[in-house]
PDB file of C-alpha atoms in Angstrom:
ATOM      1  CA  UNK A 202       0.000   0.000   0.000  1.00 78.00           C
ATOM      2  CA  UNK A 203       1.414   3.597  -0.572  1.00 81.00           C
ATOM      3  CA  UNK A 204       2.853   5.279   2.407  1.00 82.00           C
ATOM      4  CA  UNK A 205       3.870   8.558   1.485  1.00 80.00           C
ATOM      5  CA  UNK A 206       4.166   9.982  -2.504  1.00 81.00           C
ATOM      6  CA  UNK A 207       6.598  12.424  -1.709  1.00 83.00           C
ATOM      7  CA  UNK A 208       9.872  11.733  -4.397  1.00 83.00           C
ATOM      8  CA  UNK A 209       8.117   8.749  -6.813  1.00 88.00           C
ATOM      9  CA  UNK A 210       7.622  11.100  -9.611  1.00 90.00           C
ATOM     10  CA  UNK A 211      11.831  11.953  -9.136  1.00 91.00           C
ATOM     11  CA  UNK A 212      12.487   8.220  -8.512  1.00 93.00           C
ATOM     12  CA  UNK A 213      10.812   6.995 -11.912  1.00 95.00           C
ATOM     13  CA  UNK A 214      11.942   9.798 -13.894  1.00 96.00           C
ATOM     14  CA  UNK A 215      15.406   9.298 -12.949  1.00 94.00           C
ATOM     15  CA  UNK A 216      15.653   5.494 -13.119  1.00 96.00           C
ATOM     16  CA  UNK A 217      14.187   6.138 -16.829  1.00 98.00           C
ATOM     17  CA  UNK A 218      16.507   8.440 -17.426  1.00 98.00           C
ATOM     18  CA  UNK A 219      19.122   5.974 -16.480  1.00 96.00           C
ATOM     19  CA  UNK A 220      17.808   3.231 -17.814  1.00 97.00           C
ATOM     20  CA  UNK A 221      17.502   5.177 -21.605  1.00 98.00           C
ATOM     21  CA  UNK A 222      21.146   6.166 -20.936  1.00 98.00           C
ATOM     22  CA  UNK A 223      22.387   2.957 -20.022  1.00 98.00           C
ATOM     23  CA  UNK A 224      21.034   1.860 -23.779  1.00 98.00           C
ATOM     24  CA  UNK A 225      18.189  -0.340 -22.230  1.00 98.00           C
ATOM     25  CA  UNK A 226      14.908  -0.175 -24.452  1.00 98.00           C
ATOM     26  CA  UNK A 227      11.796   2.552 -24.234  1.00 98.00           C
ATOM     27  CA  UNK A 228      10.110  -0.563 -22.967  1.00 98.00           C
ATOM     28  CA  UNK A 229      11.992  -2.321 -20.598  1.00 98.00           C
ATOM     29  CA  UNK A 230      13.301   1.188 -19.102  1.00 98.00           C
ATOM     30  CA  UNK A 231       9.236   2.204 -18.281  1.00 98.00           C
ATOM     31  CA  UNK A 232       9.075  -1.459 -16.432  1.00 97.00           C
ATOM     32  CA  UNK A 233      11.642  -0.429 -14.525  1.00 94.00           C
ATOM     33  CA  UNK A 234      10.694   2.801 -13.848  1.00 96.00           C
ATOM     34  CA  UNK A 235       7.451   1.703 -12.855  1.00 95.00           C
ATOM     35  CA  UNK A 236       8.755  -0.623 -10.296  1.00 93.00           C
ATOM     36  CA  UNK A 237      11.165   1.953  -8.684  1.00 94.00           C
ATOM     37  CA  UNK A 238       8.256   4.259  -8.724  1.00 91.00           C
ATOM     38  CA  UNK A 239       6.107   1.570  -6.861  1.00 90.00           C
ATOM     39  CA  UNK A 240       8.733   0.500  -4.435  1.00 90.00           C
ATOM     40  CA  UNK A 241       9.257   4.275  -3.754  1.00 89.00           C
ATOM     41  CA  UNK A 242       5.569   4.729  -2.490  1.00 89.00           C
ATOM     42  CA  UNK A 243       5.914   2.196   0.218  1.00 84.00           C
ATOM     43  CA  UNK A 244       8.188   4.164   2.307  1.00 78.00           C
ATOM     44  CA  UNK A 245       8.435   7.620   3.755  1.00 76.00           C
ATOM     45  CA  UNK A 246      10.295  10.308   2.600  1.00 68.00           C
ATOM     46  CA  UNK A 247      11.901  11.544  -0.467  1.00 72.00           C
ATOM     47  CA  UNK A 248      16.015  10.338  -1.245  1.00 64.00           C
ATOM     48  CA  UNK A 249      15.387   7.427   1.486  1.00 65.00           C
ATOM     49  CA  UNK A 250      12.262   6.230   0.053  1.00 73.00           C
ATOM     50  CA  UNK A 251      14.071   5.304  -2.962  1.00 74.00           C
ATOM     51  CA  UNK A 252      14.877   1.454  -3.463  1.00 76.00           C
ATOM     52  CA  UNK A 253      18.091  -0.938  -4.271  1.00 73.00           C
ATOM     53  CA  UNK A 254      18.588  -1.945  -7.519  1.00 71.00           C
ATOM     54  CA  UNK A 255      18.261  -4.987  -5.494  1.00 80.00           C
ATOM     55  CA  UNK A 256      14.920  -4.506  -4.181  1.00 80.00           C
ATOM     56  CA  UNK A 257      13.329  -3.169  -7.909  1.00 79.00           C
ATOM     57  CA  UNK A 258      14.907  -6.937  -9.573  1.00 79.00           C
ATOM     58  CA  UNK A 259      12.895  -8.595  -6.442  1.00 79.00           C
ATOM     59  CA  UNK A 260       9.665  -7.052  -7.439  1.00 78.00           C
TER      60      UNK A 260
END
C-alpha cells in the first residue's frame, strides 16, 4: 500500500533516465521505472524512500 508519494515522480523519472542512458529499451526502461516508482511509495520520505537496484529486480 502507498505510504507517502513524496519523491516517486523523481524516482521513476530518474531510473528512466538511467535506464535510456544505459542503452536499455523505451520498454523495458518504463518497467523499470514503474517498479522503482512503486517500491518508492511504500516508504516515507523523499532520497530514502528510494529502493536498491536490489529490491526493484525482487519485485
Amino acid at each position: 500500500a502507498a505510504t507517502d508519494t513524496t519523491g516517486a515522480g523523481d524516482a521513476f523519472t530518474a531510473a528512466l533516465a538511467w535506464s535510456l542512458g544505459a542503452g536499455v529499451s523505451l520498454e523495458a526502461a518504463a518497467t523499470y521505472a514503474a517498479r522503482v516508482g512503486a517500491l518508492a511509495v511504500t516508504r516515507r520520505g523523499a532520497q530514502d524512500s528510494y529502493p536498491t537496484a536490489a529490491e526493484v529486480e525482487a519485485l
